[in-house]
Each structure stands twice: as structure tokens, then as C-alpha cells.
JSON list of C-alpha atoms in Angstrom, two decimals:
[
{"chain": "A", "resi": 1, "resn": "MET", "atom": "CA", "xyz": [240.42, -171.07, -84.54]},
{"chain": "A", "resi": 2, "resn": "ASP", "atom": "CA", "xyz": [241.22, -172.04, -81.00]},
{"chain": "A", "resi": 3, "resn": "LYS", "atom": "CA", "xyz": [238.94, -174.79, -79.64]},
{"chain": "A", "resi": 4, "resn": "GLU", "atom": "CA", "xyz": [237.79, -172.76, -76.62]},
{"chain": "A", "resi": 5, "resn": "ILE", "atom": "CA", "xyz": [237.08, -169.67, -78.74]},
{"chain": "A", "resi": 6, "resn": "PHE", "atom": "CA", "xyz": [235.12, -171.82, -81.21]},
{"chain": "A", "resi": 7, "resn": "GLU", "atom": "CA", "xyz": [232.99, -173.26, -78.42]},
{"chain": "A", "resi": 8, "resn": "ILE", "atom": "CA", "xyz": [232.34, -169.80, -77.00]},
{"chain": "A", "resi": 9, "resn": "GLU", "atom": "CA", "xyz": [231.54, -168.31, -80.44]},
{"chain": "A", "resi": 10, "resn": "THR", "atom": "CA", "xyz": [229.24, -171.10, -81.61]},
{"chain": "A", "resi": 11, "resn": "GLY", "atom": "CA", "xyz": [227.96, -172.53, -78.36]},
{"chain": "A", "resi": 12, "resn": "LEU", "atom": "CA", "xyz": [228.85, -175.97, -79.73]},
{"chain": "A", "resi": 13, "resn": "ASN", "atom": "CA", "xyz": [231.68, -178.31, -79.00]},
{"chain": "A", "resi": 14, "resn": "ALA", "atom": "CA", "xyz": [233.38, -180.05, -81.90]},
{"chain": "A", "resi": 15, "resn": "ASN", "atom": "CA", "xyz": [231.22, -183.19, -81.73]},
{"chain": "A", "resi": 16, "resn": "GLU", "atom": "CA", "xyz": [228.00, -181.16, -81.62]},
{"chain": "A", "resi": 17, "resn": "TYR", "atom": "CA", "xyz": [229.19, -179.05, -84.55]},
{"chain": "A", "resi": 18, "resn": "ARG", "atom": "CA", "xyz": [230.02, -182.16, -86.60]},
{"chain": "A", "resi": 19, "resn": "GLU", "atom": "CA", "xyz": [226.54, -183.56, -85.90]},
{"chain": "A", "resi": 20, "resn": "VAL", "atom": "CA", "xyz": [224.82, -180.29, -86.89]},
{"chain": "A", "resi": 21, "resn": "PHE", "atom": "CA", "xyz": [226.93, -180.11, -90.05]},
{"chain": "A", "resi": 22, "resn": "ARG", "atom": "CA", "xyz": [226.18, -183.77, -90.88]},
{"chain": "A", "resi": 23, "resn": "GLN", "atom": "CA", "xyz": [222.44, -183.17, -90.48]},
{"chain": "A", "resi": 24, "resn": "TRP", "atom": "CA", "xyz": [222.67, -180.08, -92.69]},
{"chain": "A", "resi": 25, "resn": "GLN", "atom": "CA", "xyz": [224.48, -182.10, -95.38]},
{"chain": "A", "resi": 26, "resn": "ILE", "atom": "CA", "xyz": [221.80, -184.80, -95.23]},
{"chain": "A", "resi": 27, "resn": "LYS", "atom": "CA", "xyz": [219.01, -182.23, -95.55]},
{"chain": "A", "resi": 28, "resn": "ARG", "atom": "CA", "xyz": [220.79, -180.60, -98.47]},
{"chain": "A", "resi": 29, "resn": "SER", "atom": "CA", "xyz": [221.29, -183.98, -100.17]},
{"chain": "A", "resi": 30, "resn": "VAL", "atom": "CA", "xyz": [217.64, -184.88, -99.67]},
{"chain": "A", "resi": 31, "resn": "ALA", "atom": "CA", "xyz": [216.59, -181.54, -101.17]},
{"chain": "A", "resi": 32, "resn": "HIS", "atom": "CA", "xyz": [218.80, -182.18, -104.22]},
{"chain": "A", "resi": 33, "resn": "LEU", "atom": "CA", "xyz": [217.41, -185.71, -104.59]},
{"chain": "A", "resi": 34, "resn": "HIS", "atom": "CA", "xyz": [213.85, -184.41, -104.32]},
{"chain": "A", "resi": 35, "resn": "GLU", "atom": "CA", "xyz": [214.54, -181.86, -107.04]},
{"chain": "A", "resi": 36, "resn": "ALA", "atom": "CA", "xyz": [216.13, -184.49, -109.29]},
{"chain": "A", "resi": 37, "resn": "PHE", "atom": "CA", "xyz": [213.27, -186.96, -108.78]},
{"chain": "A", "resi": 38, "resn": "SER", "atom": "CA", "xyz": [210.74, -184.22, -109.52]},
{"chain": "A", "resi": 39, "resn": "LYS", "atom": "CA", "xyz": [212.47, -183.55, -112.84]},
{"chain": "A", "resi": 40, "resn": "VAL", "atom": "CA", "xyz": [212.57, -187.26, -113.66]},
{"chain": "A", "resi": 41, "resn": "GLN", "atom": "CA", "xyz": [208.89, -187.59, -112.80]},
{"chain": "A", "resi": 42, "resn": "GLU", "atom": "CA", "xyz": [208.05, -184.63, -115.05]},
{"chain": "A", "resi": 43, "resn": "ILE", "atom": "CA", "xyz": [209.96, -186.22, -117.94]},
{"chain": "A", "resi": 44, "resn": "LEU", "atom": "CA", "xyz": [208.28, -189.59, -117.39]},
{"chain": "A", "resi": 45, "resn": "ASP", "atom": "CA", "xyz": [204.86, -187.94, -117.25]},
{"chain": "A", "resi": 46, "resn": "ARG", "atom": "CA", "xyz": [205.48, -186.25, -120.59]},
{"chain": "A", "resi": 47, "resn": "PHE", "atom": "CA", "xyz": [206.79, -189.50, -122.08]},
{"chain": "A", "resi": 48, "resn": "LEU", "atom": "CA", "xyz": [203.75, -191.45, -120.88]},
{"chain": "A", "resi": 49, "resn": "GLN", "atom": "CA", "xyz": [201.38, -188.77, -122.14]},
{"chain": "A", "resi": 50, "resn": "TYR", "atom": "CA", "xyz": [203.05, -188.85, -125.56]},
{"chain": "A", "resi": 51, "resn": "ASN", "atom": "CA", "xyz": [202.78, -192.65, -125.70]},
{"chain": "A", "resi": 52, "resn": "LEU", "atom": "CA", "xyz": [199.13, -192.55, -124.66]},
{"chain": "A", "resi": 53, "resn": "GLU", "atom": "CA", "xyz": [198.37, -190.06, -127.41]},
{"chain": "A", "resi": 54, "resn": "GLU", "atom": "CA", "xyz": [200.22, -192.21, -129.94]},
{"chain": "A", "resi": 55, "resn": "LEU", "atom": "CA", "xyz": [198.28, -195.30, -128.88]},
{"chain": "A", "resi": 56, "resn": "LYS", "atom": "CA", "xyz": [194.99, -193.45, -129.19]},
{"chain": "A", "resi": 57, "resn": "ARG", "atom": "CA", "xyz": [195.98, -192.14, -132.61]},
{"chain": "A", "resi": 58, "resn": "HIS", "atom": "CA", "xyz": [196.94, -195.60, -133.90]},
{"chain": "A", "resi": 59, "resn": "ASN", "atom": "CA", "xyz": [193.93, -197.34, -132.38]},
{"chain": "A", "resi": 60, "resn": "THR", "atom": "CA", "xyz": [191.38, -194.94, -133.79]},
{"chain": "A", "resi": 61, "resn": "PRO", "atom": "CA", "xyz": [189.51, -196.66, -136.61]},
{"chain": "A", "resi": 62, "resn": "GLU", "atom": "CA", "xyz": [190.23, -194.97, -139.88]},
{"chain": "A", "resi": 63, "resn": "GLU", "atom": "CA", "xyz": [187.27, -193.80, -141.89]},
{"chain": "A", "resi": 64, "resn": "THR", "atom": "CA", "xyz": [187.03, -195.43, -145.31]}
]
């Protein structure tokens, strides 16, 4: 696409477009990281809950 046509069509010059695209990539990356960390946190929560239940089970005095 011709540079002048691009600027008319988008209202952005090349530098402005690169900056908008860079910001979009950062936002997308942050969203992916947030999703990944949420999944990791969910897994860790389940792991900790399991360990807590195991500790309670092993620390409960057995009836004799």
C-alpha cells in the first residue's frame, strides 16, 4: 500500500501505526500472561488444598 494512501486510510503515519501495534501486542501479551498465571494459581491452590487435607488426615489421632 502506498504510504500516502495508508496515512489517509488509517489516519496514522507509519511511526504512529507502529506504536499502536506495539501497544496492542503488549496488551495481548499481558492478557496471555494473566490467563497463564490464573491457571498456575488454580493448580497451586488445588495442590495446597490436597496437601492440607493430607496433613489433617495424618495428624488426626487414631482411635484405639
